[in-house]
Coordinates of C-alpha atoms and ligand atoms in Angstrom, one line a residue:
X92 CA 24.8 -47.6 1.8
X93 CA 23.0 -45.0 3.6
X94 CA 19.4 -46.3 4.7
X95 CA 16.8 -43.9 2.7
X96 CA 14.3 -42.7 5.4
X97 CA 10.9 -43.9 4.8
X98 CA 8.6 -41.2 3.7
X99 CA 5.4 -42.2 2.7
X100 CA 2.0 -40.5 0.8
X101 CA -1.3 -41.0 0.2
X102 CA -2.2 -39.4 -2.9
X103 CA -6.7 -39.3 -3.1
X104 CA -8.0 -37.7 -5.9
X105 CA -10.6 -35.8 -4.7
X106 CA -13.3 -36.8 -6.8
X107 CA -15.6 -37.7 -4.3
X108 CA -15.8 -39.2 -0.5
X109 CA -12.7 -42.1 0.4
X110 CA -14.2 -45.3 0.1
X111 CA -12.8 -47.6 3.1
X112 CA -10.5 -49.1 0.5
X113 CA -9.1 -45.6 0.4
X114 CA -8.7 -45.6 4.1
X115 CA -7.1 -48.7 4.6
X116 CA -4.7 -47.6 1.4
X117 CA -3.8 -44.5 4.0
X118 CA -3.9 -46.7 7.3
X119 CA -1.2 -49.0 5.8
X120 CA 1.1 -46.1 4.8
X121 CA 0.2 -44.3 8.1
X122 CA 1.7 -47.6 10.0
X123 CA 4.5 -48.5 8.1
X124 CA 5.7 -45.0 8.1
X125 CA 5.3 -44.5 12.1
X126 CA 6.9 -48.1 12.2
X127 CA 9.9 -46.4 10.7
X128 CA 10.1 -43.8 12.2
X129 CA 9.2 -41.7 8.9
X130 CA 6.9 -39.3 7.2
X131 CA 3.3 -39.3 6.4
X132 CA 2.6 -37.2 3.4
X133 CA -1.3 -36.0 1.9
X134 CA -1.0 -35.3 -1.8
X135 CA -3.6 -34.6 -3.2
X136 CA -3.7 -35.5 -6.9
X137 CA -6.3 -32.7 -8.9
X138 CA -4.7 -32.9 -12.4
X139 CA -8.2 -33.9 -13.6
X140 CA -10.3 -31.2 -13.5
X141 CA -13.0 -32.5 -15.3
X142 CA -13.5 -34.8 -12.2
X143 CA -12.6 -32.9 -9.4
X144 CA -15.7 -32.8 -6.8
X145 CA -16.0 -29.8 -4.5
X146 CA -15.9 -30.7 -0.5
X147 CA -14.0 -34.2 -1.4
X148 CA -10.3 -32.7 -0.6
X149 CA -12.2 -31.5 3.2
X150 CA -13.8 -34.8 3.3
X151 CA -10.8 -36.5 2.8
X152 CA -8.9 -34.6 5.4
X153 CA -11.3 -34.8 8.0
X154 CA -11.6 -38.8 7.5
X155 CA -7.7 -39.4 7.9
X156 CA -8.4 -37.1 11.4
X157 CA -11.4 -39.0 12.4
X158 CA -9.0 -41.8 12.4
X159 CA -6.1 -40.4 13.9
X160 CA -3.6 -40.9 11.1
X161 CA -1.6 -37.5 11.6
X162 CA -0.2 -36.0 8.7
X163 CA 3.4 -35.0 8.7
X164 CA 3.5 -32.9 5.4
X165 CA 1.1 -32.5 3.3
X166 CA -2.1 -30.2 1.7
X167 CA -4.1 -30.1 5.2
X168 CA -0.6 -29.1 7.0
X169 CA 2.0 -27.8 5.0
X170 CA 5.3 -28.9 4.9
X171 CA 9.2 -28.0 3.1
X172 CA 8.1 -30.3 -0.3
X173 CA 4.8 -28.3 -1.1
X174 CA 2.8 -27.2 -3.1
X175 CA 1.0 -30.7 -2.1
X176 CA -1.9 -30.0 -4.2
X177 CA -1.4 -31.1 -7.5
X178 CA -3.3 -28.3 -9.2
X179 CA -1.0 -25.2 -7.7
X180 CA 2.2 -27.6 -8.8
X181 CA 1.6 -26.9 -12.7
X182 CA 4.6 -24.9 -13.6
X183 CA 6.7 -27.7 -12.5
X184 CA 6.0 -30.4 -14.8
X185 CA 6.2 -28.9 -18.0
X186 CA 9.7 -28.8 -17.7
X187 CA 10.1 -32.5 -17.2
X188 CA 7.6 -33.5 -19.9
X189 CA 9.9 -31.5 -22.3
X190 CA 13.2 -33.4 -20.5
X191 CA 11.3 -36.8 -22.0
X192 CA 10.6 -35.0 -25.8
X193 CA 14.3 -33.6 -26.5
X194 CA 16.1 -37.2 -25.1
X195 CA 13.5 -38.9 -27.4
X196 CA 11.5 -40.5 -24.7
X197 CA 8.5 -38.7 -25.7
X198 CA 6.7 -37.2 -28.3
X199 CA 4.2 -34.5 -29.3
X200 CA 0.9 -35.6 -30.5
X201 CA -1.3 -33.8 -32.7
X202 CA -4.4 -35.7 -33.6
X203 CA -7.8 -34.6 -33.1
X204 CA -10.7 -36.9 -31.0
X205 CA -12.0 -37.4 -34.3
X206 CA -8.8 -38.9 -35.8
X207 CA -8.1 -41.1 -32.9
X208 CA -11.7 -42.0 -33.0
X209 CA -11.3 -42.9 -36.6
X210 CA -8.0 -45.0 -35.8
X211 CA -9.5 -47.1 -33.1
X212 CA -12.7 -47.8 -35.1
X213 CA -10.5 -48.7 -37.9
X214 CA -8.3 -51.3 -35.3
X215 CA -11.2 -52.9 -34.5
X216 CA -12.7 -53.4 -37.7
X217 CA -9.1 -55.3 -38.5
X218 CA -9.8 -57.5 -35.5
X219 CA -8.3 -55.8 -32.6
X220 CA -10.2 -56.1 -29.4
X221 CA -9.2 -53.0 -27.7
X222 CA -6.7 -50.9 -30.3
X223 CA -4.5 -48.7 -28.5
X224 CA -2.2 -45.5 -29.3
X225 CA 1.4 -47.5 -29.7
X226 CA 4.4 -48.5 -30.9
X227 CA 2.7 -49.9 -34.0
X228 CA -0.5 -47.5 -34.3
X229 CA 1.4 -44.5 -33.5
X230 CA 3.4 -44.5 -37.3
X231 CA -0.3 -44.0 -38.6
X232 CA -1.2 -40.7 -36.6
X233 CA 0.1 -36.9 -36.3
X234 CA 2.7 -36.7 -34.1
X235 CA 6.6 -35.8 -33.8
X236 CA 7.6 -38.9 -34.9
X237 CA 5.6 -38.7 -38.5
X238 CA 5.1 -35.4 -39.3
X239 CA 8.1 -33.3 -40.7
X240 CA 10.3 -31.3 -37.8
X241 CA 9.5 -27.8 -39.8
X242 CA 4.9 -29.0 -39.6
X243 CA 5.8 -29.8 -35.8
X244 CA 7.5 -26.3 -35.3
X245 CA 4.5 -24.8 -37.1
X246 CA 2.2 -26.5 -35.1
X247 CA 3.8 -25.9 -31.6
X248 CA 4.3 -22.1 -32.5
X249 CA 0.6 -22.0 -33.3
X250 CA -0.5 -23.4 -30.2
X251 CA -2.2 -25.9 -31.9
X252 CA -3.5 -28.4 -29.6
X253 CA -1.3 -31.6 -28.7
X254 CA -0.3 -34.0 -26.1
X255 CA 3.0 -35.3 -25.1
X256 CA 2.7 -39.4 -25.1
X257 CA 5.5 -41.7 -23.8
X258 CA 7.4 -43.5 -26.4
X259 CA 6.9 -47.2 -25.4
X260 CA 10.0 -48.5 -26.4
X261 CA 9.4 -52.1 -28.6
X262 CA 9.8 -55.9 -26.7
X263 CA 11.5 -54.7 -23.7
X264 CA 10.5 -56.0 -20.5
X265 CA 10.1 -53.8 -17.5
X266 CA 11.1 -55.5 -14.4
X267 CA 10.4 -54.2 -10.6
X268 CA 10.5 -56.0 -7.4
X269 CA 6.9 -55.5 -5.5
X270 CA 7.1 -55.9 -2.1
X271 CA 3.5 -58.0 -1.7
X272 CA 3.7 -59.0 -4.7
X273 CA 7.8 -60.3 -5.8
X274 CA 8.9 -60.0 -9.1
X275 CA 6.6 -58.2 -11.9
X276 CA 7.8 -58.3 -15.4
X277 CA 5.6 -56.9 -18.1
X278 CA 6.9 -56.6 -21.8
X279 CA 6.8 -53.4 -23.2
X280 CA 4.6 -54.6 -26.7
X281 CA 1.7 -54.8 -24.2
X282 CA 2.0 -51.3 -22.8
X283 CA 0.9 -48.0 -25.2
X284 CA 1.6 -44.8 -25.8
X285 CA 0.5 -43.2 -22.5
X286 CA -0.4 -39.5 -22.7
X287 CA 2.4 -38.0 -20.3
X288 CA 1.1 -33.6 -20.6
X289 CA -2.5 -33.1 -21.2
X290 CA -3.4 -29.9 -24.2
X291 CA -5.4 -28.5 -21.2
X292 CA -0.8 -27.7 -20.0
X293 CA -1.7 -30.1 -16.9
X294 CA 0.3 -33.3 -16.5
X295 CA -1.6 -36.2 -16.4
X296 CA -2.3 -38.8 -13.4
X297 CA 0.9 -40.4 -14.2
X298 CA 3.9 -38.1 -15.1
X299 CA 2.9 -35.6 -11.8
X300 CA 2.5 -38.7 -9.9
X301 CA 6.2 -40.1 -10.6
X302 CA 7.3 -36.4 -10.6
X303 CA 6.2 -35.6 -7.4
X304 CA 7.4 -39.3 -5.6
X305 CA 10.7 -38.2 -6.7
X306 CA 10.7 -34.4 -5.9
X307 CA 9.1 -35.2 -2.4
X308 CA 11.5 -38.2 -1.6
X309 CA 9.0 -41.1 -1.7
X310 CA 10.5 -44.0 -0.6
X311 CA 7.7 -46.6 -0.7
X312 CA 4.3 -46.8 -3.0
X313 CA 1.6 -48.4 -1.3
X314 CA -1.3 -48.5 -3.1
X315 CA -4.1 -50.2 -4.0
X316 CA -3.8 -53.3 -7.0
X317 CA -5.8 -51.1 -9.1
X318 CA -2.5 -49.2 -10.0
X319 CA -0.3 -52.6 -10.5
X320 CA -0.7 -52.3 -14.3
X321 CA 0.4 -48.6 -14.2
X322 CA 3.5 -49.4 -12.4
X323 CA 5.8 -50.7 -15.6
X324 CA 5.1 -47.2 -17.0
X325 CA 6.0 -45.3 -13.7
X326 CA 9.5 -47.5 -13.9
X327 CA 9.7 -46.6 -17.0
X328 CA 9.7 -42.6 -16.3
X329 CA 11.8 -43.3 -13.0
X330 CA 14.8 -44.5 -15.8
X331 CA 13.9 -41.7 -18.6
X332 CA 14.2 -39.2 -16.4
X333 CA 17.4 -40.3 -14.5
X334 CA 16.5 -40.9 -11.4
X335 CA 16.8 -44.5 -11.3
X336 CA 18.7 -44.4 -7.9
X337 CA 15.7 -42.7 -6.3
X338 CA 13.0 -44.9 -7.6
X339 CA 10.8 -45.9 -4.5
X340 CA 10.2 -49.8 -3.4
X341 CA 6.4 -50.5 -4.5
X342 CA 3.9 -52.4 -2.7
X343 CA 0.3 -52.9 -4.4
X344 CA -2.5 -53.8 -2.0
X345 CA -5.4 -56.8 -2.7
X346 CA -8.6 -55.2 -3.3
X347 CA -11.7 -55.2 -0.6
X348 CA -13.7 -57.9 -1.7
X349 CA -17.9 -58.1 -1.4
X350 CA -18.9 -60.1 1.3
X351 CA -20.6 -62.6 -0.9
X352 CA -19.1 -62.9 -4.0
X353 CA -15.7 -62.1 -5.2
X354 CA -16.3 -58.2 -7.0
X355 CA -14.1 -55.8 -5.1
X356 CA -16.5 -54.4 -3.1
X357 CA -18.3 -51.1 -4.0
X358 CA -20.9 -48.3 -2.6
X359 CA -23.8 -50.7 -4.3
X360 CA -22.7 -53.5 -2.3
X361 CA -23.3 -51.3 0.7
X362 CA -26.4 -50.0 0.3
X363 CA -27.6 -53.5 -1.0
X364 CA -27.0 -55.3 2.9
X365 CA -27.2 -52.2 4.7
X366 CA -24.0 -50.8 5.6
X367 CA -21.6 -47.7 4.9
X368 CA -18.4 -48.1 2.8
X369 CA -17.4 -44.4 3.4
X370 CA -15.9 -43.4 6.8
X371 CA -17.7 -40.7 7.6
X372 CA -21.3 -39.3 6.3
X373 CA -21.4 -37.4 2.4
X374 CA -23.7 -35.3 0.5
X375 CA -23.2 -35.7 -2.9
X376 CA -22.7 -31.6 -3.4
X377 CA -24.6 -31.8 -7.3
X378 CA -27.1 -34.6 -6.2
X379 CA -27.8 -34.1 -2.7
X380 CA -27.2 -38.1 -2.5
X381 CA -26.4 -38.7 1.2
X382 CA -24.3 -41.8 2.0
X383 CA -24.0 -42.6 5.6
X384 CA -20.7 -43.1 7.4
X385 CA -19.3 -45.1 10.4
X386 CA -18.5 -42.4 12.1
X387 CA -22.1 -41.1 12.7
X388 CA -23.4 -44.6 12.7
X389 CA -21.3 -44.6 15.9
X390 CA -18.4 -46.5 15.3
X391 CA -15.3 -46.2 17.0
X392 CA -12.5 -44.7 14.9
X393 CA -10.5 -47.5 17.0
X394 CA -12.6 -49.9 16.0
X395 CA -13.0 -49.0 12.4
X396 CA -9.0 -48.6 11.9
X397 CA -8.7 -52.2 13.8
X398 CA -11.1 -54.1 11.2
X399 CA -9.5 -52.3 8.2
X400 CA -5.8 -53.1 9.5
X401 CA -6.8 -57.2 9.0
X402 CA -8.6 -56.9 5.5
X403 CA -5.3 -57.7 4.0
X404 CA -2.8 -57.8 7.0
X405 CA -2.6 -60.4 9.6
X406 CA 0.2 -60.3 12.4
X407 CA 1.0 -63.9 12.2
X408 CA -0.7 -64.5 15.9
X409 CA -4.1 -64.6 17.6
X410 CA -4.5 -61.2 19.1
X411 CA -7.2 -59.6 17.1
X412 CA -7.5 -56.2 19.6
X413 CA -5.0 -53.8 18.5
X414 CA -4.5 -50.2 19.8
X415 CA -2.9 -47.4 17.1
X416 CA 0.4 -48.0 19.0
X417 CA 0.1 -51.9 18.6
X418 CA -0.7 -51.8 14.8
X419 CA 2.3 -49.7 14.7
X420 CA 4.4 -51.8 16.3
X421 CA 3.0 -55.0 14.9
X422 CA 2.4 -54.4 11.6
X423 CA 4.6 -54.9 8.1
X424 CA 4.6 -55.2 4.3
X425 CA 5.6 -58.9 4.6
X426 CA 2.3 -59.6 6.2
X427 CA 0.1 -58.4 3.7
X428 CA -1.3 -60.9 1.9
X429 CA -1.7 -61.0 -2.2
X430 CA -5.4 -62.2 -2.2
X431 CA -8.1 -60.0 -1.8
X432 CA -9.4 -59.7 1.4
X433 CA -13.6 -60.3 2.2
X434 CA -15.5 -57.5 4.3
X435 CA -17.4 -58.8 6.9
X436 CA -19.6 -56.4 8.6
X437 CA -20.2 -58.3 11.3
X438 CA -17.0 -58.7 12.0
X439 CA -16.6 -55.0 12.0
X440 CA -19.4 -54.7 14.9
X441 CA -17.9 -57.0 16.8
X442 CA -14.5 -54.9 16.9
X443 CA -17.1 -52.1 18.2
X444 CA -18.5 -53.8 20.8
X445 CA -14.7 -54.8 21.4
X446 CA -13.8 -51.5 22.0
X447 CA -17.3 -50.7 23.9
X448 CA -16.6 -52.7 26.4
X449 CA -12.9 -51.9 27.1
X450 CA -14.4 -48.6 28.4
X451 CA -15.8 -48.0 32.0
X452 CA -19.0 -46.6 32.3
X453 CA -17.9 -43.4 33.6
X454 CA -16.2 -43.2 30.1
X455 CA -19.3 -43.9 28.5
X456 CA -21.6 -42.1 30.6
X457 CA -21.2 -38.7 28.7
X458 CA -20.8 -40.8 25.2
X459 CA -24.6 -41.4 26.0
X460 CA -25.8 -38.1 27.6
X461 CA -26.6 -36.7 24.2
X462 CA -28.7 -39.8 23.3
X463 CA -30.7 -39.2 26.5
X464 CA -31.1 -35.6 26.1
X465 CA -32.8 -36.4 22.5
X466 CA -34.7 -38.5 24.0
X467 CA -35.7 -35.7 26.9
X468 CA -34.5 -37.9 29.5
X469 CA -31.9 -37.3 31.9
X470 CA -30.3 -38.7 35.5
X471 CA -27.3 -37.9 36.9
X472 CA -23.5 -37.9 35.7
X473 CA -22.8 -41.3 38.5
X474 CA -26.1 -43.1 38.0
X475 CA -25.9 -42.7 34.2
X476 CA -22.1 -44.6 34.5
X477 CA -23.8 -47.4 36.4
X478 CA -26.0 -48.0 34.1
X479 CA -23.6 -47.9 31.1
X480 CA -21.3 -50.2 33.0
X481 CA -24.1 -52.9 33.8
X482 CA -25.4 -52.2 30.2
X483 CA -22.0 -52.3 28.0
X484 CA -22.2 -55.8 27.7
X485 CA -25.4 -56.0 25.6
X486 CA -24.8 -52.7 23.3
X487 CA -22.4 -52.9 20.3
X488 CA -23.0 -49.0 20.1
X489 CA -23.5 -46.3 23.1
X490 CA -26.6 -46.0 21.4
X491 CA -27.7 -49.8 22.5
X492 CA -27.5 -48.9 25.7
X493 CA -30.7 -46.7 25.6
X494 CA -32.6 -48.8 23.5
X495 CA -32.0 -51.8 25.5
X496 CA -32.3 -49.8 28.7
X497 CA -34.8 -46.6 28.7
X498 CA -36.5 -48.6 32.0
X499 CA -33.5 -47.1 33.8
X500 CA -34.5 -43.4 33.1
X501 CA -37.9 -43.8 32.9
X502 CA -41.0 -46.0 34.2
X503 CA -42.5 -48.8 31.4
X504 CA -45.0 -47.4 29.4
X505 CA -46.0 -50.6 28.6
X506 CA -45.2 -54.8 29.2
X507 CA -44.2 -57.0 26.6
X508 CA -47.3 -59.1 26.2
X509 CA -45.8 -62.2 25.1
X510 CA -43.9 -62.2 28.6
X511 CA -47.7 -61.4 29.5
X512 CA -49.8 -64.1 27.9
X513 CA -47.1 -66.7 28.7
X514 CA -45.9 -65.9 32.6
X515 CA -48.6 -64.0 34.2
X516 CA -50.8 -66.3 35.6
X517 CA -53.9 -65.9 37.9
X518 CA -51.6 -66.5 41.0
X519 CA -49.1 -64.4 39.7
X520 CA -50.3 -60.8 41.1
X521 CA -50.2 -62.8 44.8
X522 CA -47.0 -64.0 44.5
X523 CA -45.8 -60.8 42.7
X524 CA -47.2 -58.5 46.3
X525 CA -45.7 -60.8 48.9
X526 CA -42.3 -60.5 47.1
X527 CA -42.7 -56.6 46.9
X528 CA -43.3 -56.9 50.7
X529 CA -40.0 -58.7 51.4
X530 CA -38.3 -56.5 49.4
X531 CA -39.9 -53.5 51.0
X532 CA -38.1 -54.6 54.3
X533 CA -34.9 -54.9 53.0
X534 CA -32.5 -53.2 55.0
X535 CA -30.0 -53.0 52.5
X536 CA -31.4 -52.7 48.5
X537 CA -27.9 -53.7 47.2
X538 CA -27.7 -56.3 44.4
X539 CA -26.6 -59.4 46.8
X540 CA -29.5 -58.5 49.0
X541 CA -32.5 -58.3 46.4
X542 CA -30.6 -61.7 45.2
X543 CA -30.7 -63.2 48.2
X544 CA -34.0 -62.2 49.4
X545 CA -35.4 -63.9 45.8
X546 CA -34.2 -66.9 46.4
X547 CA -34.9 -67.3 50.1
X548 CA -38.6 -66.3 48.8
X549 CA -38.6 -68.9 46.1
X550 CA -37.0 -71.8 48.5
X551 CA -39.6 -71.0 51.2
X552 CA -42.8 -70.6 48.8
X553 CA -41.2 -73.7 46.5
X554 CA -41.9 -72.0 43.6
X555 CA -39.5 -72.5 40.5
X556 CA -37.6 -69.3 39.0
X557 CA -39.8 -69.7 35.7
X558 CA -42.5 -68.7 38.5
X559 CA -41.6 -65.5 39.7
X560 CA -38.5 -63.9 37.9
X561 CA -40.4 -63.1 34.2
X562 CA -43.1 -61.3 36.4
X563 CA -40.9 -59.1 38.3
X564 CA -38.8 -58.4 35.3
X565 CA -42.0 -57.2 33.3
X566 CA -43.0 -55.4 36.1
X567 CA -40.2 -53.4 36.8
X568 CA -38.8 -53.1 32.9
X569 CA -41.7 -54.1 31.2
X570 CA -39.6 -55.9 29.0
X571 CA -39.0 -60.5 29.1
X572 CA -35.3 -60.5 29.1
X573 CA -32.5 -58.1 30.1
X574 CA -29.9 -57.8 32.5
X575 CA -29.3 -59.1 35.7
X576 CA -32.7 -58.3 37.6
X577 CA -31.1 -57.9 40.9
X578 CA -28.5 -55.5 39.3
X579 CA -31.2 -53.8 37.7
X580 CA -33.4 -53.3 41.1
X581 CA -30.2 -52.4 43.4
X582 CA -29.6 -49.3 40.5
X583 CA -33.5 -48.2 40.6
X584 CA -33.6 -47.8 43.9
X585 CA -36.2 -49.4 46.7
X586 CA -39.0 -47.0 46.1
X587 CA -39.1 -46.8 42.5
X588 CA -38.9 -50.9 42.1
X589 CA -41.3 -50.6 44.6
X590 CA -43.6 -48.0 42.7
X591 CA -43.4 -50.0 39.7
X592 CA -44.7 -52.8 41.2
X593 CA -47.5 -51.1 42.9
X594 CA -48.4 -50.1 39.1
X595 CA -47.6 -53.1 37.3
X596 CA -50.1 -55.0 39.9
X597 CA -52.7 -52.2 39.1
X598 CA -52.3 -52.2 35.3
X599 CA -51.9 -55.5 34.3
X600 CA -55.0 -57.4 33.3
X601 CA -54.6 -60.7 31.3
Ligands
LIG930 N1 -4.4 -40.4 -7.3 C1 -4.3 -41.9 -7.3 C2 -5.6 -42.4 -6.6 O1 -6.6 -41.7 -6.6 C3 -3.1 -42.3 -6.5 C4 -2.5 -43.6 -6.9 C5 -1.2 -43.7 -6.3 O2 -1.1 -43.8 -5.1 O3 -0.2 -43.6 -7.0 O4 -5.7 -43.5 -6.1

């Protein structure tokens, strides 16, 4: 048999920002498809207009580019299967709907909210915890199946308001292999009556969803878990409407956990210990409601796509560091695990500072300018990269490198007084001047050379480290810990270590 070429979709409704769950859903069809040398498609699935959110369908697409998951086909690109926009697809579906009514897979429904209100109150006065529309409650209510062919003529050539609903067949089982998951089987007496075409003449979630697989030459399903009870009724459809031989290979994804607890993790969970479940930044457009993203908290889109690839997928060795091109090549179905997977947030900085430090500091050195420039502070394009390159180490965002190093663009404004009470001692501005001295007749100010000179000083005066090093570092950073000191004094220059000195020795009083 001919292999099917993999074509893949991610299929968002846009009714709201992509929570990371969503972006992982998109990463893991992104990766298997490259893997295969397939196609990427964006659907995006609008039947429901009574949640649609204006701006989500942008934010979506602008996520899945932040990340550098290219679309092949879809509604931010185009492509040969479109209309990829649910919405602007609704003449098509009609017809397939009616394919299920006249081969007496599906039926028109008639009742009003009030009677189905009436029927489920009635269920659940008889004992039944949650009463659905089915094989057994559907003999009760207005439909095709109960009302005489002539009423159901009458009705559908008076455009009175109806649905189409599935008709669950009675104590068959519905059988599909899942790729994470093996073999589901679910009988047929636990499924209802699904409402297939909507009165409002748009198809619902699942008959454009299974419709537009097929039409668009879906191959694979990979989705999240929430859809795993959906599934049985999309096989179902896949058989009904004869396209049993096309019917994609399904794999449902474990759900993001919480990182305490065991809740699939949600926007609360995020704003409870302080970080962003959305990609990028959101306003809420009826609220106003900001949520803040990794992107402008000043993650890495490498970084971020790296962290999501392992909640739920492992490659089977230690290498945690994956590029785009090594997910693609490393990852696969059979790897994803069946549990749900925790978020750790620290985990996710650590990938940042992962991918922070595989840079140079040239590569960084503009990645900071605009931090600098908001702070009014600038140096030039070569001494900003040596400071980013003897800085990376200590930042997990560009950002860090600022914050933990403004002494490199500008003189201390003031010294860190516990540094102060503890290690400036009535000796100290003595020891502190002759040490400026031998430094001011250094030949060369290079790192080896400030290094060397320190210890020759501390070996001839037999003074201890503890001594001398705190004092110099306050005095030149105004800060009690940092990097390397010598580092730090080769980059500033002779007469500005120098200058700060002269001040420190001036301004410091205990
Ligand atoms: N529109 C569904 C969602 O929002 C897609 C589910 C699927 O991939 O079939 O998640």
């Amino acid at each position: 048999m001919k292999e099917r070429r993999v074509r893949v979709r991610f299929a968002p409704s846009p009714t709201g920002p992509l929570h990371m769950g969503g972006v992982r859903t998109a990463l893991y069809n992104y990766l298997f498809a490259k893997k295969h040398g397939g196609d990427f498609l964006l659907r995006i699935e609008d039947t429901d207009q009574s949640r649609y959110v204006s701006g989500a369908e942008e934010y979506i697409v602008d996520a899945l580019n932040w990340c550098q998951m290219g679309v092949d086909e879809g509604a931010s690109v185009g492509g040969e299967n479109g209309p990829y926009r649910q919405s602007e697809r609704k003449p098509i579906y009609k017809q397939y709907a009616d394919q299920l009514v006249a081969s007496g897979k599906a039926y028109y429904a008639f009742d009003t909210p009030e009677e189905l209100t009436e029927m489920r109150d009635r269920m659940k006065a008889a004992g039944v915890a949650s009463p659905q529309y089915n094989a057994v409650t559907r003999s009760g209510m207005k439909n095709s199946l109960t009302l005489p062919a002539e009423e159901v003529q009458r009705r559908l050539e008076a455009n009175e308001k109806h649905v189409i609903r599935i008709k669950m067949p009675r104590n068959e089982d519905v059988k599909f292999e899942d790729i994470i998951r093996g073999w589901v089987s679910v009988n047929t007496n636990n499924l209802d009556d699904k409402v297939l075409f909507k009165s409002d003449g748009m198809p619902t979630y699942h008959l454009a969803n299974v419709v537009d697989d097929y039409l668009m030459n879906i191959s694979h399903v990979i989705r999240g878990e929430e859809w795993l009870p959906s599934a049985p009724l999309h096989v179902l459809l896949y058989l009904y409407l004869g396209w049993a031989d096309q019917m994609p290979q399904f794999a449902h994804l474990p759900l993001i956990l919480k990182p305490d607890g065991n809740g699939k993790l949600s926007k609360r969970d995020g704003d409870r210990l302080g970080f962003p479940v959305f990609p990028t930044n959101w306003t809420n457009p009826e609220t106003g409601e900001k949520s803040s993203g990794y992107r402008e908290r000043g993650y890495y889109p490498e970084a971020f796509n790296n962290m999501l690839a392992f909640l739920g997928w492992n490659p089977g060795t230690t290498q945690e560091l994956f590029s785009m091109d090594e997910l693609i090549e490393a990852f696969s179905l059979d790897r994803v695990g069946r549990a749900g997977a925790k978020f750790d947030f620290d985990k996710t900085n650590w990938f940042n500072q992962q991918y922070l430090r595989m840079q140079s500091g040239a590569q960084l050195a503009p990645q900071l300018k605009p931090f600098l420039k908001s702070a009014q502070l600038d140096a030039a394009d070569n001494y900003i990269a040596q400071v980013c390159e003897l800085m990376k180490e200590r930042a997990t965002f560009v950002e860090d490198i600022l914050k933990e190093g403004r002494y490199f663009f500008e003189a201390p404004l003031s010294y860190d007084e516990k540094t102060i009470k503890k290690k400036w001692k009535d000796q100290t501005p003595e020891i502190i001047t002759e040490l400026r001295n031998l430094l001011d007749n250094l030949g060369s100010f290079d790192a080896d050379s400030i290094g060397a000179c320190f210890k020759g000083f501390l070996e001839e005066k037999g003074l201890g480290f503890g001594a001398v090093m705190p004092a110099f570092r306050v005095s030149v950073t105004g800060l009690g810990a940092g990097a390397s000191m010598n580092e730090i004094a080769a980059l500033l220059g002779k007469e500005e270590v120098l200058k700060r000195i002269d001040r420190a020795l001036k301004t410091i009083k205990k």
